[in-house]
mmCIF file of C-alpha atoms in Angstrom:
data_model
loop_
_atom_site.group_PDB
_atom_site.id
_atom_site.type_symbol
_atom_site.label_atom_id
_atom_site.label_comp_id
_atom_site.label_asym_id
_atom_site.label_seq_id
_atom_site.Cartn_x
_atom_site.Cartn_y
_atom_site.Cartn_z
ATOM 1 C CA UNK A 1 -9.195 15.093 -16.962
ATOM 2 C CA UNK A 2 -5.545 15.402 -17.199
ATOM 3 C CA UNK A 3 -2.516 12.683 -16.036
ATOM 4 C CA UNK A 4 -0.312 13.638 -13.883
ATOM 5 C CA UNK A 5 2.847 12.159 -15.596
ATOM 6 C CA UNK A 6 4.124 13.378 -19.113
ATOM 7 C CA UNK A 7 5.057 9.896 -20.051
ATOM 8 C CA UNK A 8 2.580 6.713 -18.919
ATOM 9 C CA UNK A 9 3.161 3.062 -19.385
ATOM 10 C CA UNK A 10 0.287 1.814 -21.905
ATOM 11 C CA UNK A 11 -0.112 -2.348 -19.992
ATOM 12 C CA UNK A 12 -1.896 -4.263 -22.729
ATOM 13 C CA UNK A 13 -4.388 -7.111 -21.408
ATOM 14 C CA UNK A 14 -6.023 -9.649 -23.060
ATOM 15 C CA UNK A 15 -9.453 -8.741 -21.098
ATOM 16 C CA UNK A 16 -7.975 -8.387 -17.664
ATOM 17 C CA UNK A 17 -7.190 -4.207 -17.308
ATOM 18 C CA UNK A 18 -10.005 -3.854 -14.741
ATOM 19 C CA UNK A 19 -8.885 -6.655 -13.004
ATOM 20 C CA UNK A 20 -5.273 -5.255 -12.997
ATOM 21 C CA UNK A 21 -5.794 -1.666 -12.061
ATOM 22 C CA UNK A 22 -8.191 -2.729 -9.327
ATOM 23 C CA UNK A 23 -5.246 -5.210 -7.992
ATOM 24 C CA UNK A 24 -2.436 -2.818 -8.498
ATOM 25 C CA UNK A 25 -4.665 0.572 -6.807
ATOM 26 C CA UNK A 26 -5.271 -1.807 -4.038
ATOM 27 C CA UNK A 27 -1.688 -2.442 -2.943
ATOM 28 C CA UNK A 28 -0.100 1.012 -3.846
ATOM 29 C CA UNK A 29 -0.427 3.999 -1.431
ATOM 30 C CA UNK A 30 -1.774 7.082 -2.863
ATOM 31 C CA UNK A 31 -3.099 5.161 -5.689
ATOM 32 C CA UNK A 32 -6.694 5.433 -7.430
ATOM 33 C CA UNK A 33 -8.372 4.595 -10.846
ATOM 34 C CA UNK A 34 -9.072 7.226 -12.669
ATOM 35 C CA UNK A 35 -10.790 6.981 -15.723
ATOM 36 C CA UNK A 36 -12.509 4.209 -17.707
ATOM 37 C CA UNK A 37 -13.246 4.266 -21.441
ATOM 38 C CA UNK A 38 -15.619 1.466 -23.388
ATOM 39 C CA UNK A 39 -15.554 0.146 -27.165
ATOM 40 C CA UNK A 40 -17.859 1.430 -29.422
ATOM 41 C CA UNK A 41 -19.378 -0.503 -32.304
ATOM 42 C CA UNK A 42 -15.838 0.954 -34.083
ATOM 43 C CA UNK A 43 -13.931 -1.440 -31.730
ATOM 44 C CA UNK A 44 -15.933 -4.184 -32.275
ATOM 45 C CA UNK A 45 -15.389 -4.236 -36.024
ATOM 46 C CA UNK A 46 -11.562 -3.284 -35.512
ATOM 47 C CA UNK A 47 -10.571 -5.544 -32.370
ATOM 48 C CA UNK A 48 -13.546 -7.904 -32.164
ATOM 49 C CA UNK A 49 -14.237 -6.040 -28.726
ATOM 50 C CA UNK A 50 -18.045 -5.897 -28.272
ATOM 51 C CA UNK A 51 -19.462 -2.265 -28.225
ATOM 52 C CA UNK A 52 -19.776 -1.123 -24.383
ATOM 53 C CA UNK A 53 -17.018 -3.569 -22.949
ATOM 54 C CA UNK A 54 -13.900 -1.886 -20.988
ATOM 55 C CA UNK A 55 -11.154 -0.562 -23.364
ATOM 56 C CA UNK A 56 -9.117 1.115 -21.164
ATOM 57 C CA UNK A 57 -8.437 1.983 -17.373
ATOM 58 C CA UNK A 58 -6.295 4.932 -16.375
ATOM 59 C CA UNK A 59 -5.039 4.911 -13.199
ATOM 60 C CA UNK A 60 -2.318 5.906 -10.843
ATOM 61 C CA UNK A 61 0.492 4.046 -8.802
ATOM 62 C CA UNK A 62 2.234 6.101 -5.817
ATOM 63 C CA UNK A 63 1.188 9.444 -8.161
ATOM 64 C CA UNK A 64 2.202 7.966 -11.596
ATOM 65 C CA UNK A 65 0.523 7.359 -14.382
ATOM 66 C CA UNK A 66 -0.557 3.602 -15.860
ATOM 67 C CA UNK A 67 -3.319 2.802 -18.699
ATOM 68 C CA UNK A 68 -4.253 -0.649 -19.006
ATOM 69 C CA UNK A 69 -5.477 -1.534 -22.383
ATOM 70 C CA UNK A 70 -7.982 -4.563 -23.241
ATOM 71 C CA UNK A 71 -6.355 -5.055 -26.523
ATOM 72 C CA UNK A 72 -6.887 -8.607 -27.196
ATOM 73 C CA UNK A 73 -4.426 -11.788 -26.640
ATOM 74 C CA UNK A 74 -2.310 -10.527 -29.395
ATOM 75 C CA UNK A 75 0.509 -9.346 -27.159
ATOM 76 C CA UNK A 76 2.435 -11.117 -24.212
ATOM 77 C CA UNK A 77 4.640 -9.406 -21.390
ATOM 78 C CA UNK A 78 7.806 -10.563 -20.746
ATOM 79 C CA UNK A 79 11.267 -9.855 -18.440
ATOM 80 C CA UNK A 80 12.083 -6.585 -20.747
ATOM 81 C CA UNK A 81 9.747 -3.871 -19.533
ATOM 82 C CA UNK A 82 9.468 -4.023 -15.328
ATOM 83 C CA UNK A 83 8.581 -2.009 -13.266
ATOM 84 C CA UNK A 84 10.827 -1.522 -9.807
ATOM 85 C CA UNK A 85 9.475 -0.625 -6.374
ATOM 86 C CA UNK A 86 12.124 0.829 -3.946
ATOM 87 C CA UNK A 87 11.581 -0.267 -0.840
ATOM 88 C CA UNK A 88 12.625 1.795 2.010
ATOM 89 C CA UNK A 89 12.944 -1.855 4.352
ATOM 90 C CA UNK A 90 12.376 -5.118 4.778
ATOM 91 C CA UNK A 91 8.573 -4.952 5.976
ATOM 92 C CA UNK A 92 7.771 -3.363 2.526
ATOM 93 C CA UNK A 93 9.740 -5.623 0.629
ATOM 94 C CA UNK A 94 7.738 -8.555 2.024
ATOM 95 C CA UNK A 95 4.411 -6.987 1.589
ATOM 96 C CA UNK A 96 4.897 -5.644 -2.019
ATOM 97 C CA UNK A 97 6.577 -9.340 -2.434
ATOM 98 C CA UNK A 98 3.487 -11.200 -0.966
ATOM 99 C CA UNK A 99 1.223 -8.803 -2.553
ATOM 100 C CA UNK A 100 2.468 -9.208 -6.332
ATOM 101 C CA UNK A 101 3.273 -12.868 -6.031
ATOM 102 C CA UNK A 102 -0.202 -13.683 -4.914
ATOM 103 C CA UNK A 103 -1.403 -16.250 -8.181
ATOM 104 C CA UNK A 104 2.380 -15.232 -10.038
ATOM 105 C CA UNK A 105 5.613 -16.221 -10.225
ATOM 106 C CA UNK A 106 9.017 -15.690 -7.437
ATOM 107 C CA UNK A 107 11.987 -14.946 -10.573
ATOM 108 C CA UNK A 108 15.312 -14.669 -9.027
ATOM 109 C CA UNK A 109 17.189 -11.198 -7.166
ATOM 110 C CA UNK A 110 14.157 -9.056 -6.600
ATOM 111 C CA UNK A 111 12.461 -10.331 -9.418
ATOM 112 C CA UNK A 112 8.939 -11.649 -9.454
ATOM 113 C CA UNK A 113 5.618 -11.461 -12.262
ATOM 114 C CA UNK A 114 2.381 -10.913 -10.940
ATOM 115 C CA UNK A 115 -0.655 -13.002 -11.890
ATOM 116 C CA UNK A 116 -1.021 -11.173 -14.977
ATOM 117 C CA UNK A 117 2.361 -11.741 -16.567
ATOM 118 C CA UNK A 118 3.838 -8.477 -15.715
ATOM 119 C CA UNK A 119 7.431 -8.249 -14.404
ATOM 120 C CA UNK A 120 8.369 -6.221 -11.317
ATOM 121 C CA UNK A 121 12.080 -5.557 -9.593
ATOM 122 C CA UNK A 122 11.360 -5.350 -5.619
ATOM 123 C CA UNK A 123 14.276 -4.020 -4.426
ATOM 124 C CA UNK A 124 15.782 -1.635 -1.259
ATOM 125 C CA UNK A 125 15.545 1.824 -1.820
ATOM 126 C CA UNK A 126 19.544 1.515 -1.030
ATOM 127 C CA UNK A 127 20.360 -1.057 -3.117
ATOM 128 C CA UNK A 128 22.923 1.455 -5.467
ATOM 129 C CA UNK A 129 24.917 1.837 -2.671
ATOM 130 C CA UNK A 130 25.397 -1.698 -2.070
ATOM 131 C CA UNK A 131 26.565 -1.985 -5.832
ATOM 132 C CA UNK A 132 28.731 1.282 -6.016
ATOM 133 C CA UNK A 133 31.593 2.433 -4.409
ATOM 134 C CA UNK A 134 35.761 2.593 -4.423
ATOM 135 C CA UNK A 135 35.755 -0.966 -3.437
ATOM 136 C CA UNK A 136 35.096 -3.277 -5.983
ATOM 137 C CA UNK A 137 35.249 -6.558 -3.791
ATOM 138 C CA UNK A 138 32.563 -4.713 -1.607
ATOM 139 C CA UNK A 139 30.110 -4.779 -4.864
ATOM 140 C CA UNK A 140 31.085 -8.106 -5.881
ATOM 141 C CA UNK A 141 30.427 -9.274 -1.899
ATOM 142 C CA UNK A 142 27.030 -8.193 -2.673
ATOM 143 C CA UNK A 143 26.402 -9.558 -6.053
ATOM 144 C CA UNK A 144 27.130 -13.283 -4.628
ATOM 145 C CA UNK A 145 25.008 -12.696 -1.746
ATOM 146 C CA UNK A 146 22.121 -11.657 -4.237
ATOM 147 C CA UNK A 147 22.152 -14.151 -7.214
ATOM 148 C CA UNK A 148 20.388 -17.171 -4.727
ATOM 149 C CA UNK A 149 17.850 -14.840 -3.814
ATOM 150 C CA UNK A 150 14.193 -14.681 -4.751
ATOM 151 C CA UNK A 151 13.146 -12.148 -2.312
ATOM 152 C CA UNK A 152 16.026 -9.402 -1.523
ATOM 153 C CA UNK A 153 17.023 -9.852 1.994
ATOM 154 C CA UNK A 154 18.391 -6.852 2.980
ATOM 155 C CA UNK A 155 19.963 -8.015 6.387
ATOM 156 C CA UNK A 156 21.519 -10.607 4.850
ATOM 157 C CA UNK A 157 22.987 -8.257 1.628
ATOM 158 C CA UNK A 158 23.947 -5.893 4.119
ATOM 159 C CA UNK A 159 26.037 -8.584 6.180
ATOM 160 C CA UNK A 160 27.704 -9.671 2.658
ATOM 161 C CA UNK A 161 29.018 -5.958 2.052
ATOM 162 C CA UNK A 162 30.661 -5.485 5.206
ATOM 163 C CA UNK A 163 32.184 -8.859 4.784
ATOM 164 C CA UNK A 164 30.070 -10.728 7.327
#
């Protein structure tokens, strides 16, 4: 079976990668697990996992390509690996947001972690425009009206840029 994607983000889970891709294939479009791969007696002695549990999950997000790894409560993930979703409006910014924040965390500008510990940016699919431009006071505008945030507004960060 080959992945579609050259490069794919390895997620390592305590015992939860079944758990994960099943969450994560459920909320993306065009999403699907597809491949799952068990310990042998070899990981058992290695990682303490017992020979015929789930050691990883491949699986696909929107087309790309994820593994989740049950490699033991070793590892952590934190705020410097995220993943972003560009949202083309508001309706899908508050479903991925409800979706991924079901049992996790609301962070701060776009910025939540799911149940599992994994960070994710939920932002507009537009949101470089509202940050570029000639006009530096137009970027700035927008920065203030983001930094209270949890959940991007995009009304509202629209209304900042034109000075509203």
């Amino acid at each position: 079976m080959q992945m579609t994607s050259k490069i794919a983000p390895c997620l390592w889970f305590d015992n939860q990668a079944v758990e994960a891709a099943q969450l994560y294939t459920s909320i993306f479009p065009q999403s699907r697990i597809v491949r799952t791969s068990y310990y042998t007696e070899a990981g058992n002695e290695i990682h303490g996992r017992p020979a015929g549990s789930v050691m990883t999950v491949d699986f696909e997000l929107a087309g790309q390509s994820f593994t989740a790894l049950n490699g033991g409560p070793l590892f952590q993930f934190n705020e410097a690996i995220s993943f972003q979703v560009f949202c083309d409006d508001q309706a899908e910014i508050d479903y991925y947001w409800e979706k991924l924040t079901e049992g996790g965390e609301e962070v701060q500008c776009g910025w939540l972690k799911d149940r599992f510990g994994v960070s994710w940016q939920i932002t507009p699919a537009a949101m470089q425009d509202l940050f570029s431009g000639a006009d530096p006071d137009r970027a700035s505008r927008a920065m203030l009206a983001m930094l209270p945030m949890k959940k991007l507004d995009i009304a509202a960060l629209e209304r900042a840029v034109n000075g509203g």
